[in-house]
Coordinates of N, CA and C in Angstrom, one line a residue:
X1 N 89.6 60.9 83.7 CA 89.2 59.9 84.6 C 90.2 59.6 85.7
X2 N 91.5 59.7 85.4 CA 92.5 59.5 86.4 C 92.5 60.6 87.4
X3 N 92.2 61.8 87.0 CA 92.2 62.9 87.9 C 91.0 62.8 88.8
X4 N 89.9 62.3 88.2 CA 88.6 62.1 89.0 C 88.9 61.1 90.1
X5 N 89.6 60.0 89.8 CA 89.9 59.0 90.7 C 90.9 59.5 91.8
X6 N 91.8 60.2 91.4 CA 92.8 60.8 92.4 C 92.1 61.8 93.3
X7 N 91.2 62.5 92.8 CA 90.4 63.5 93.7 C 89.6 62.8 94.7
X8 N 89.0 61.7 94.3 CA 88.2 60.9 95.3 C 89.2 60.2 96.3
X9 N 90.3 59.8 95.8 CA 91.3 59.2 96.7 C 91.8 60.2 97.8
X10 N 92.0 61.4 97.3 CA 92.4 62.5 98.3 C 91.3 62.7 99.3
X11 N 90.0 62.7 98.9 CA 88.9 62.9 99.9 C 88.9 61.8 100.9
X12 N 89.0 60.5 100.4 CA 89.0 59.4 101.4 C 90.2 59.4 102.3
X13 N 91.4 59.8 101.7 CA 92.6 59.9 102.5 C 92.5 61.0 103.6
X14 N 91.9 62.1 103.2 CA 91.8 63.2 104.1 C 90.9 62.8 105.3
X15 N 89.7 62.1 105.0 CA 88.8 61.6 106.0 C 89.5 60.6 106.9
X16 N 90.3 59.7 106.2 CA 91.1 58.8 107.0 C 92.1 59.4 107.9
X17 N 92.7 60.5 107.5 CA 93.6 61.3 108.4 C 92.9 61.8 109.6
X18 N 91.7 62.4 109.3 CA 90.9 63.0 110.4 C 90.5 62.0 111.5
X19 N 90.0 60.8 111.0 CA 89.6 59.8 111.9 C 90.8 59.2 112.7
X20 N 91.9 59.0 111.9 CA 93.1 58.5 112.5 C 93.7 59.4 113.6
X21 N 93.6 60.7 113.3 CA 94.1 61.7 114.3 C 93.4 61.4 115.6
X22 N 92.1 61.3 115.6 CA 91.2 61.0 116.8 C 91.6 59.7 117.4
X23 N 91.9 58.7 116.6 CA 92.2 57.4 117.2 C 93.6 57.4 117.9
X24 N 94.5 58.2 117.3 CA 95.8 58.3 117.9 C 95.8 59.0 119.2
X25 N 94.8 60.0 119.3 CA 94.7 60.8 120.5 C 93.8 60.1 121.6
X26 N 93.2 59.0 121.3 CA 92.2 58.4 122.2 C 92.9 58.0 123.5
X27 N 94.1 57.5 123.6 CA 94.7 57.1 124.9 C 95.1 58.3 125.8
X28 N 94.9 59.5 125.3 CA 95.3 60.7 126.2 C 94.7 60.6 127.6
X29 N 93.5 60.2 127.8 CA 93.0 60.1 129.2 C 93.8 59.1 130.0
X30 N 94.2 58.0 129.4 CA 95.0 56.9 130.0 C 96.3 57.5 130.5
X31 N 97.0 58.2 129.6 CA 98.3 58.7 129.9 C 98.2 59.9 130.9
X32 N 97.1 60.6 130.9 CA 96.9 61.7 131.8 C 96.8 61.1 133.2
X33 N 96.1 59.9 133.3 CA 96.0 59.2 134.6 C 97.4 58.7 135.1
X34 N 98.1 58.2 134.1 CA 99.5 57.7 134.4 C 100.3 58.9 135.0
X35 N 100.2 60.0 134.3 CA 101.0 61.2 134.7 C 100.5 61.7 136.1
X36 N 99.2 61.7 136.3 CA 98.6 62.2 137.5 C 99.0 61.3 138.7
X37 N 98.9 60.0 138.5 CA 99.2 59.0 139.6 C 100.7 58.6 139.7
X38 N 101.5 59.1 138.7 CA 102.9 58.7 138.6 C 103.1 57.2 138.6
X39 N 102.2 56.5 138.0 CA 102.3 55.0 137.9 C 101.6 54.5 136.6
X40 N 102.2 53.5 136.0 CA 101.6 52.9 134.8 C 100.5 51.9 135.2
X41 N 100.3 51.6 136.4 CA 99.2 50.8 136.9 C 99.0 49.5 136.2
X42 N 100.0 48.8 135.7 CA 99.9 47.5 135.1 C 99.6 47.6 133.6
X43 N 99.5 48.8 133.0 CA 99.4 48.9 131.6 C 100.6 48.4 130.9
X44 N 100.4 47.9 129.7 CA 101.6 47.4 128.9 C 102.0 48.4 127.8
X45 N 103.3 48.4 127.4 CA 103.8 49.3 126.4 C 103.7 48.7 125.0
X46 N 103.5 47.4 124.9 CA 103.6 46.7 123.6 C 102.7 47.4 122.5
X47 N 101.4 47.8 122.8 CA 100.6 48.4 121.8 C 101.2 49.6 121.2
X48 N 101.9 50.4 122.0 CA 102.5 51.7 121.6 C 103.8 51.5 120.8
X49 N 104.6 50.5 121.2 CA 105.8 50.1 120.5 C 105.4 49.6 119.1
X50 N 104.4 48.8 119.0 CA 104.0 48.3 117.7 C 103.4 49.4 116.8
X51 N 102.6 50.2 117.5 CA 102.0 51.4 116.7 C 103.1 52.3 116.2
X52 N 104.2 52.5 117.0 CA 105.3 53.3 116.5 C 106.0 52.7 115.3
X53 N 106.2 51.4 115.5 CA 106.9 50.6 114.4 C 106.1 50.7 113.1
X54 N 104.7 50.5 113.2 CA 103.9 50.6 112.1 C 103.9 51.9 111.4
X55 N 103.9 53.0 112.2 CA 104.0 54.3 111.6 C 105.3 54.5 110.9
X56 N 106.4 54.0 111.5 CA 107.7 54.1 110.9 C 107.8 53.4 109.5
X57 N 107.2 52.2 109.5 CA 107.1 51.4 108.2 C 106.4 52.2 107.1
X58 N 105.2 52.8 107.5 CA 104.4 53.5 106.5 C 105.1 54.8 106.0
X59 N 105.8 55.5 106.9 CA 106.5 56.7 106.5 C 107.6 56.3 105.5
X60 N 108.3 55.2 105.8 CA 109.4 54.8 104.8 C 108.7 54.4 103.5
X61 N 107.6 53.7 103.5 CA 106.9 53.3 102.3 C 106.5 54.5 101.5
X62 N 106.0 55.5 102.2 CA 105.5 56.7 101.6 C 106.6 57.5 100.9
X63 N 107.8 57.6 101.6 CA 108.9 58.4 101.0 C 109.5 57.6 99.8
X64 N 109.5 56.3 99.8 CA 110.0 55.6 98.7 C 109.0 55.7 97.5
X65 N 107.7 55.6 97.8 CA 106.7 55.7 96.8 C 106.6 57.1 96.1
X66 N 106.6 58.1 96.9 CA 106.7 59.5 96.5 C 105.3 60.0 95.9
X67 N 104.8 59.3 94.9 CA 103.6 59.8 94.2 C 102.4 59.5 95.1
X68 N 101.6 60.6 95.2 CA 100.3 60.5 96.0 C 100.5 59.9 97.4
X69 N 101.6 60.3 98.0 CA 101.9 59.8 99.4 C 101.8 60.8 100.5
X70 N 101.4 62.0 100.2 CA 101.4 63.1 101.2 C 100.5 62.7 102.4
X71 N 99.3 62.2 102.1 CA 98.4 61.8 103.2 C 98.9 60.7 104.1
X72 N 99.7 59.8 103.5 CA 100.3 58.8 104.3 C 101.4 59.4 105.2
X73 N 102.1 60.4 104.7 CA 103.2 61.0 105.4 C 102.6 61.8 106.6
X74 N 101.6 62.6 106.4 CA 101.0 63.4 107.4 C 100.5 62.6 108.6
X75 N 99.7 61.6 108.4 CA 99.1 60.9 109.5 C 100.2 60.1 110.2
X76 N 101.1 59.5 109.5 CA 102.1 58.7 110.2 C 103.2 59.5 110.8
X77 N 103.5 60.7 110.4 CA 104.4 61.6 111.1 C 103.7 62.0 112.4
X78 N 102.4 62.3 112.4 CA 101.7 62.6 113.6 C 101.7 61.4 114.5
X79 N 101.6 60.2 114.0 CA 101.6 58.9 114.7 C 102.9 58.7 115.4
X80 N 104.0 59.0 114.7 CA 105.3 58.8 115.3 C 105.5 59.7 116.5
X81 N 105.1 61.0 116.3 CA 105.3 62.0 117.4 C 104.4 61.6 118.6
X82 N 103.2 61.2 118.4 CA 102.3 60.9 119.5 C 102.7 59.6 120.2
X83 N 103.0 58.6 119.5 CA 103.4 57.3 120.1 C 104.7 57.5 120.9
X84 N 105.6 58.3 120.3 CA 106.9 58.6 121.0 C 106.6 59.3 122.4
X85 N 105.7 60.2 122.4 CA 105.3 60.9 123.6 C 104.7 59.9 124.6
X86 N 103.8 59.1 124.1 CA 103.2 58.0 125.0 C 104.3 57.2 125.6
X87 N 105.2 56.7 124.8 CA 106.3 55.8 125.3 C 107.2 56.5 126.3
X88 N 107.5 57.8 126.0 CA 108.3 58.6 126.9 C 107.7 58.7 128.3
X89 N 106.4 59.0 128.3 CA 105.6 59.0 129.6 C 105.6 57.7 130.3
X90 N 105.5 56.6 129.5 CA 105.5 55.2 130.1 C 106.8 54.9 130.7
X91 N 107.9 55.3 130.0 CA 109.2 55.0 130.5 C 109.5 55.7 131.8
X92 N 109.0 56.9 131.9 CA 109.3 57.8 133.1 C 108.6 57.2 134.3
X93 N 107.4 56.7 134.1 CA 106.6 56.3 135.3 C 106.4 54.8 135.5
X94 N 107.0 54.0 134.6 CA 106.9 52.5 134.7 C 107.9 52.0 135.8
X95 N 107.5 50.9 136.5 CA 108.5 50.3 137.4 C 109.7 49.7 136.6
X96 N 110.7 49.3 137.3 CA 111.9 49.0 136.6 C 111.8 47.8 135.6
X97 N 111.1 46.8 136.0 CA 110.9 45.6 135.1 C 110.2 46.0 133.8
X98 N 109.0 46.6 133.8 CA 108.3 47.0 132.6 C 109.1 48.0 131.8
X99 N 109.9 48.9 132.5 CA 110.7 49.9 131.8 C 111.8 49.2 131.0
X100 N 112.4 48.2 131.6 CA 113.5 47.5 130.9 C 112.9 46.7 129.7
X101 N 111.7 46.1 129.9 CA 111.1 45.3 128.9 C 110.8 46.2 127.7
X102 N 110.3 47.4 128.0 CA 109.9 48.4 126.9 C 111.2 48.8 126.2
X103 N 112.3 49.1 126.9 CA 113.5 49.5 126.2 C 114.0 48.3 125.3
X104 N 113.9 47.1 125.8 CA 114.3 45.9 124.9 C 113.4 45.8 123.7
X105 N 112.1 46.0 123.9 CA 111.2 46.0 122.7 C 111.5 47.0 121.7
X106 N 111.8 48.2 122.2 CA 112.1 49.4 121.3 C 113.4 49.1 120.5
X107 N 114.4 48.6 121.2 CA 115.7 48.3 120.6 C 115.5 47.1 119.6
X108 N 114.8 46.1 119.9 CA 114.6 44.9 119.1 C 113.8 45.3 117.8
X109 N 112.7 45.9 118.0 CA 111.8 46.2 116.9 C 112.0 47.5 116.2
X110 N 112.1 48.6 116.9 CA 112.1 49.9 116.3 C 113.6 50.4 115.9
X111 N 114.6 49.8 116.6 CA 115.9 50.2 116.2 C 116.6 49.2 115.3
X112 N 116.8 48.0 115.9 CA 117.5 46.9 115.1 C 116.6 46.3 114.0
X113 N 115.4 46.1 114.3 CA 114.5 45.5 113.3 C 114.2 46.4 112.1
X114 N 113.8 47.7 112.4 CA 113.6 48.6 111.4 C 114.9 49.0 110.7
X115 N 116.0 49.1 111.5 CA 117.3 49.4 110.9 C 117.8 48.4 109.9
X116 N 117.6 47.1 110.2 CA 118.0 46.0 109.3 C 117.2 46.0 108.1
X117 N 115.9 46.2 108.2 CA 115.0 46.3 107.0 C 115.4 47.5 106.2
X118 N 115.6 48.6 106.8 CA 116.0 49.8 106.0 C 117.3 49.6 105.2
X119 N 118.3 49.1 105.9 CA 119.6 48.9 105.2 C 119.5 47.8 104.1
X120 N 118.7 46.8 104.4 CA 118.5 45.7 103.4 C 117.8 46.2 102.1
X121 N 116.8 47.0 102.3 CA 116.0 47.5 101.1 C 116.8 48.6 100.4
X122 N 117.6 49.3 101.1 CA 118.3 50.4 100.5 C 119.5 49.9 99.6
X123 N 120.2 48.8 100.1 CA 121.4 48.4 99.5 C 121.2 47.1 98.7
X124 N 120.1 46.4 98.9 CA 119.9 45.1 98.2 C 118.8 45.2 97.1
X125 N 118.1 46.3 97.0 CA 117.1 46.5 96.0 C 117.0 47.9 95.6
X126 N 116.3 48.2 94.5 CA 116.1 49.6 94.1 C 114.8 49.7 93.2
X127 N 114.4 50.9 93.0 CA 113.2 51.1 92.1 C 112.0 50.5 92.6
X128 N 111.3 49.9 91.6 CA 110.0 49.3 91.8 C 110.1 48.0 92.7
X129 N 111.2 47.4 92.6 CA 111.4 46.2 93.5 C 111.5 46.6 94.9
X130 N 112.2 47.7 95.2 CA 112.3 48.1 96.6 C 111.0 48.5 97.2
X131 N 110.2 49.2 96.4 CA 108.8 49.6 96.8 C 108.0 48.4 97.1
X132 N 108.1 47.4 96.2 CA 107.3 46.2 96.4 C 107.7 45.4 97.7
X133 N 109.0 45.4 98.0 CA 109.4 44.7 99.2 C 108.9 45.4 100.4
X134 N 109.0 46.7 100.4 CA 108.6 47.5 101.6 C 107.1 47.4 101.7
X135 N 106.4 47.4 100.6 CA 104.9 47.3 100.6 C 104.5 46.0 101.2
X136 N 105.1 44.9 100.8 CA 104.8 43.6 101.3 C 105.0 43.5 102.8
X137 N 106.1 44.1 103.2 CA 106.4 44.1 104.7 C 105.3 44.8 105.4
X138 N 104.9 46.0 104.9 CA 103.8 46.7 105.5 C 102.5 45.9 105.5
X139 N 102.2 45.3 104.4 CA 101.0 44.5 104.3 C 101.0 43.4 105.3
X140 N 102.0 42.6 105.3 CA 102.0 41.4 106.2 C 102.0 41.8 107.6
X141 N 102.8 42.9 108.0 CA 102.8 43.3 109.4 C 101.4 43.8 109.8
X142 N 100.7 44.5 108.9 CA 99.4 45.1 109.3 C 98.3 44.0 109.3
X143 N 98.5 43.0 108.5 CA 97.5 41.9 108.6 C 97.7 41.2 109.9
X144 N 98.9 41.0 110.4 CA 99.1 40.4 111.7 C 98.6 41.3 112.8
X145 N 98.7 42.6 112.6 CA 98.2 43.5 113.6 C 96.7 43.5 113.7
X146 N 96.0 43.4 112.5 CA 94.6 43.4 112.5 C 94.0 42.1 113.2
X147 N 94.8 41.2 113.4 CA 94.3 40.0 114.1 C 94.2 40.2 115.6
X148 N 94.6 41.4 116.1 CA 94.5 41.7 117.5 C 93.1 41.6 118.1
X149 N 92.1 42.1 117.3 CA 90.7 42.0 117.9 C 90.3 40.6 118.2
X150 N 90.9 39.6 117.6 CA 90.5 38.2 117.9 C 90.6 37.9 119.4
X151 N 91.5 38.5 120.1 CA 91.7 38.3 121.5 C 90.5 38.8 122.3
X152 N 90.0 40.0 122.0 CA 88.9 40.6 122.7 C 87.6 40.0 122.3
X153 N 87.5 39.5 121.0 CA 86.3 38.8 120.6 C 86.1 37.5 121.4
X154 N 87.2 36.8 121.5 CA 87.2 35.6 122.3 C 86.9 35.9 123.8
X155 N 87.4 37.0 124.3 CA 87.1 37.3 125.7 C 85.6 37.7 125.9
X156 N 85.1 38.4 124.9 CA 83.7 38.8 125.0 C 82.8 37.5 125.0
X157 N 83.1 36.6 124.2 CA 82.3 35.3 124.1 C 82.5 34.6 125.5
X158 N 83.7 34.6 126.0 CA 84.0 33.9 127.3 C 83.3 34.5 128.5
X159 N 83.3 35.8 128.5 CA 82.8 36.6 129.7 C 81.4 37.1 129.5
X160 N 80.9 37.0 128.2 CA 79.6 37.6 127.9 C 79.5 39.0 128.3
X161 N 80.6 39.7 128.2 CA 80.7 41.1 128.6 C 81.4 42.0 127.5
X162 N 80.8 43.1 127.2 CA 81.4 44.0 126.2 C 82.2 45.2 126.8
X163 N 82.5 45.0 128.1 CA 83.2 46.0 128.8 C 84.5 46.5 128.1
X164 N 85.2 45.6 127.5 CA 86.5 46.0 126.8 C 86.3 46.2 125.3
X165 N 85.1 46.2 124.8 CA 84.8 46.4 123.4 C 83.7 47.4 123.2
X166 N 84.0 48.7 123.4 CA 83.0 49.7 123.3 C 82.6 49.9 121.8
X167 N 81.3 50.1 121.6 CA 80.7 50.1 120.3 C 81.2 51.3 119.5
X168 N 81.4 52.4 120.2 CA 81.8 53.6 119.4 C 83.2 53.4 118.9
X169 N 84.1 52.8 119.6 CA 85.5 52.6 119.1 C 85.4 51.7 117.9
X170 N 84.7 50.6 118.0 CA 84.6 49.6 116.9 C 84.0 50.3 115.7
X171 N 83.1 51.2 115.9 CA 82.5 51.8 114.7 C 83.5 52.7 114.0
X172 N 84.2 53.5 114.8 CA 85.2 54.4 114.2 C 86.4 53.7 113.6
X173 N 86.8 52.6 114.2 CA 87.8 51.8 113.5 C 87.3 51.2 112.2
X174 N 86.1 50.8 112.2 CA 85.5 50.2 110.9 C 85.4 51.3 109.9
X175 N 85.0 52.5 110.2 CA 84.9 53.6 109.3 C 86.3 54.0 108.8
X176 N 87.2 54.0 109.7 CA 88.6 54.3 109.4 C 89.2 53.3 108.4
X177 N 88.9 52.0 108.6 CA 89.4 51.0 107.6 C 88.7 51.2 106.3
X178 N 87.5 51.6 106.2 CA 86.8 51.8 105.0 C 87.4 53.0 104.2
X179 N 87.7 54.1 104.9 CA 88.4 55.3 104.3 C 89.7 54.9 103.7
X180 N 90.5 54.2 104.4 CA 91.8 53.8 103.9 C 91.8 52.7 102.8
X181 N 90.8 51.9 102.9 CA 90.6 50.9 101.8 C 90.3 51.6 100.5
X182 N 89.4 52.5 100.5 CA 89.0 53.2 99.2 C 90.1 54.1 98.8
X183 N 90.9 54.7 99.7 CA 92.1 55.5 99.4 C 93.0 54.6 98.6
X184 N 93.4 53.4 99.1 CA 94.3 52.5 98.4 C 93.7 52.0 97.1
X185 N 92.4 51.6 97.1 CA 91.8 51.1 95.9 C 91.8 52.1 94.8
X186 N 91.4 53.3 95.1 CA 91.4 54.3 94.0 C 92.7 54.7 93.5
X187 N 93.8 54.6 94.3 CA 95.1 54.8 93.8 C 95.8 53.5 93.3
X188 N 95.0 52.4 93.4 CA 95.5 51.1 93.0 C 96.8 50.7 93.8
X189 N 96.7 51.2 95.1 CA 97.8 50.8 96.0 C 97.2 49.7 96.9
X190 N 97.5 48.5 96.5 CA 96.8 47.4 97.2 C 97.6 47.0 98.5
X191 N 98.8 47.6 98.7 CA 99.4 47.4 100.0 C 98.7 48.1 101.1
X192 N 98.0 49.2 100.7 CA 97.2 50.0 101.7 C 95.8 49.4 101.7
X193 N 95.3 49.0 100.6 CA 93.9 48.6 100.6 C 93.6 47.3 101.2
X194 N 94.4 46.3 100.9 CA 94.2 44.9 101.3 C 94.1 44.7 102.9
X195 N 95.1 45.2 103.6 CA 95.0 45.0 105.1 C 93.7 45.6 105.7
X196 N 93.2 46.7 105.1 CA 92.0 47.3 105.6 C 90.7 46.6 105.3
X197 N 90.8 45.6 104.4 CA 89.6 44.8 104.3 C 89.4 44.0 105.5
X198 N 90.5 43.5 106.1 CA 90.4 42.8 107.4 C 90.0 43.7 108.5
X199 N 90.5 45.0 108.5 CA 90.1 45.9 109.5 C 88.6 46.1 109.5
X200 N 88.0 46.2 108.3 CA 86.6 46.4 108.1 C 85.8 45.2 108.6
X201 N 86.3 44.0 108.2 CA 85.7 42.7 108.6 C 85.6 42.6 110.1
X202 N 86.8 42.8 110.8 CA 86.9 42.6 112.2 C 86.0 43.7 112.9
X203 N 86.0 44.9 112.3 CA 85.2 45.9 112.9 C 83.7 45.6 112.9
X204 N 83.2 45.0 111.8 CA 81.8 44.6 111.7 C 81.5 43.5 112.7
X205 N 82.5 42.5 112.8 CA 82.3 41.4 113.7 C 82.2 42.0 115.2
X206 N 83.0 42.9 115.5 CA 83.0 43.5 116.9 C 81.7 44.2 117.2
X207 N 81.2 44.9 116.2 CA 79.9 45.6 116.4 C 78.8 44.6 116.5
X208 N 78.8 43.6 115.8 CA 77.8 42.5 115.9 C 77.8 41.9 117.2
X209 N 79.1 41.6 117.7 CA 79.3 41.0 119.0 C 78.8 41.9 120.1
X210 N 79.0 43.2 119.9 CA 78.5 44.1 120.9 C 77.0 44.1 121.0
X211 N 76.3 44.1 119.9 CA 74.9 44.0 119.9 C 74.3 42.7 120.5
X212 N 75.1 41.6 120.3 CA 74.7 40.3 120.8 C 74.8 40.2 122.3
X213 N 75.9 40.8 122.9 CA 76.2 40.6 124.3 C 76.0 41.9 125.2
X214 N 75.5 43.0 124.6 CA 75.4 44.2 125.4 C 74.5 44.0 126.6
X215 N 73.4 43.2 126.5 CA 72.5 43.0 127.6 C 72.6 41.7 128.3
X216 N 73.7 41.0 128.0 CA 73.9 39.6 128.6 C 74.5 39.8 130.0
X217 N 74.3 38.7 130.8 CA 74.8 38.7 132.2 C 76.2 38.3 132.1
X218 N 77.1 39.2 132.6 CA 78.6 38.9 132.5 C 78.9 37.7 133.4
X219 N 80.0 36.9 132.9 CA 80.5 35.8 133.6 C 81.9 36.2 134.1
X220 N 82.1 36.2 135.4 CA 83.4 36.6 136.0 C 84.5 35.5 135.7
X221 N 85.7 36.0 135.4 CA 86.8 35.1 135.2 C 87.7 35.2 136.4
X222 N 88.6 34.2 136.5 CA 89.5 34.2 137.7 C 90.6 35.2 137.5
X223 N 90.9 35.6 136.2 CA 92.1 36.5 136.0 C 91.6 37.7 135.1
X224 N 91.1 38.7 135.8 CA 90.7 39.9 135.0 C 91.9 40.6 134.4
X225 N 91.6 41.2 133.3 CA 92.7 41.9 132.6 C 92.5 43.4 132.6
X226 N 93.6 44.1 132.4 CA 93.5 45.5 132.3 C 92.8 45.8 131.0
X227 N 92.0 46.9 131.0 CA 91.3 47.2 129.8 C 92.2 47.4 128.6
X228 N 93.4 47.8 128.8 CA 94.3 48.0 127.7 C 94.6 46.8 126.9
X229 N 94.6 45.6 127.6 CA 95.0 44.4 126.9 C 93.9 43.9 126.0
X230 N 92.8 44.6 126.0 CA 91.7 44.0 125.3 C 91.3 44.5 123.9
X231 N 91.5 45.6 123.5 CA 91.0 45.9 122.1 C 92.2 46.1 121.2
X232 N 92.2 47.1 120.4 CA 93.3 47.1 119.5 C 93.9 48.5 119.1
X233 N 94.9 49.1 119.9 CA 95.7 50.3 119.5 C 96.4 49.9 118.3
X234 N 96.2 48.8 117.8 CA 96.9 48.3 116.7 C 96.0 47.7 115.7
X235 N 95.1 48.4 115.4 CA 94.2 47.8 114.4 C 94.0 48.8 113.3
X236 N 94.0 49.0 112.4 CA 93.7 50.1 111.6 C 94.9 50.5 111.0
X237 N 95.5 50.2 110.3 CA 96.7 50.5 109.9 C 96.9 51.7 109.5
X238 N 95.9 51.9 108.7 CA 96.8 52.7 108.0 C 97.2 53.3 109.2
X239 N 96.4 53.7 110.6 CA 97.0 53.7 111.8 C 97.1 52.8 112.0
X240 N 96.6 52.1 112.1 CA 96.8 50.7 112.3 C 96.3 50.6 113.7
X241 N 95.5 50.4 114.6 CA 94.8 50.1 115.7 C 95.3 50.3 117.0
X242 N 94.7 50.0 118.3 CA 95.4 49.9 119.5 C 94.8 49.0 120.5
X243 N 95.4 48.7 121.6 CA 94.9 47.6 122.4 C 94.3 48.1 123.7
X244 N 93.5 49.0 123.7 CA 92.8 49.4 124.9 C 91.4 50.0 124.4
X245 N 90.4 49.9 125.3 CA 89.1 50.3 124.8 C 89.0 51.6 124.2
X246 N 89.8 52.6 124.5 CA 89.7 53.9 124.0 C 90.8 54.2 123.0
X247 N 91.5 53.2 122.6 CA 92.6 53.4 121.7 C 92.6 52.4 120.5
X248 N 92.2 52.8 119.4 CA 92.1 51.9 118.3 C 93.1 52.1 117.2
X249 N 93.1 51.3 116.3 CA 94.0 51.4 115.2 C 93.9 52.8 114.6
X250 N 94.8 53.2 114.0 CA 94.8 54.4 113.4 C 94.9 54.3 112.0
X251 N 94.5 53.5 111.5 CA 94.5 53.4 110.1 C 95.9 53.7 109.6
X252 N 96.3 53.6 108.5 CA 97.7 53.7 108.2 C 98.2 54.6 109.2
X253 N 98.2 54.6 109.9 CA 98.6 55.6 110.7 C 98.1 55.4 111.9
X254 N 97.7 54.1 111.5 CA 97.4 53.4 111.9 C 97.3 53.3 111.3
X255 N 97.8 54.0 109.2 CA 97.0 53.8 108.2 C 96.4 52.7 108.7
X256 N 95.7 52.8 109.7 CA 95.5 52.3 109.8 C 95.2 52.0 110.1
X257 N 96.6 53.4 112.0 CA 97.1 53.2 111.8 C 97.0 52.5 111.0
X258 N 96.7 52.1 107.7 CA 96.4 51.0 107.2 C 96.2 50.2 108.3

């Protein structure tokens, strides 16, 4: 029975990897335009900094867990590489102020923040307690990340426009959350499963909102936003999601990105 459960968990995790790969690669057109125009054109780096941090957290969790962690390692290793490339391109072409802001964010979150958490869990805990602490950090962080769609949902209601909430992205993020939820549930890894229940819920809400407002007459706002600020490169943990119309959570890896 245990083997049967683990086999199904592998299937869901593999599907989660495949979908998360696609989600991680979704911003490629954006960064191609940045490279082509030699300008970041007002895009923000925060979604990619957070996505990188999320992947780093899940990699650490997977290595500490060891058992049945291969699929977490593969997708989040890929996530770290891809997000690092995105951030490198951003730093090359961003104006001075956004570049300095990005460097500060990376130092604060990905260097000092992750470093402090790493040292604290390595030297102040061990065994099952260490895994539980890291798991809770991943869970809480990804729950906060899954709240990102609330911004775009609010904006859709305000503008009566689904411009920044494409149906296809919402659908894939929802499916991604389902894959990682069942992966975590079958392995009884609730640190992976629980955040993705929110990913599934918000994904369903976004698709319903799309159907409600797809034919509505848009209302213009005084302060239009860049498309990137609107969805969630950071949703989906196990990639855990992203914040532009064509970049969504990656499930744990977004696992997630859970």
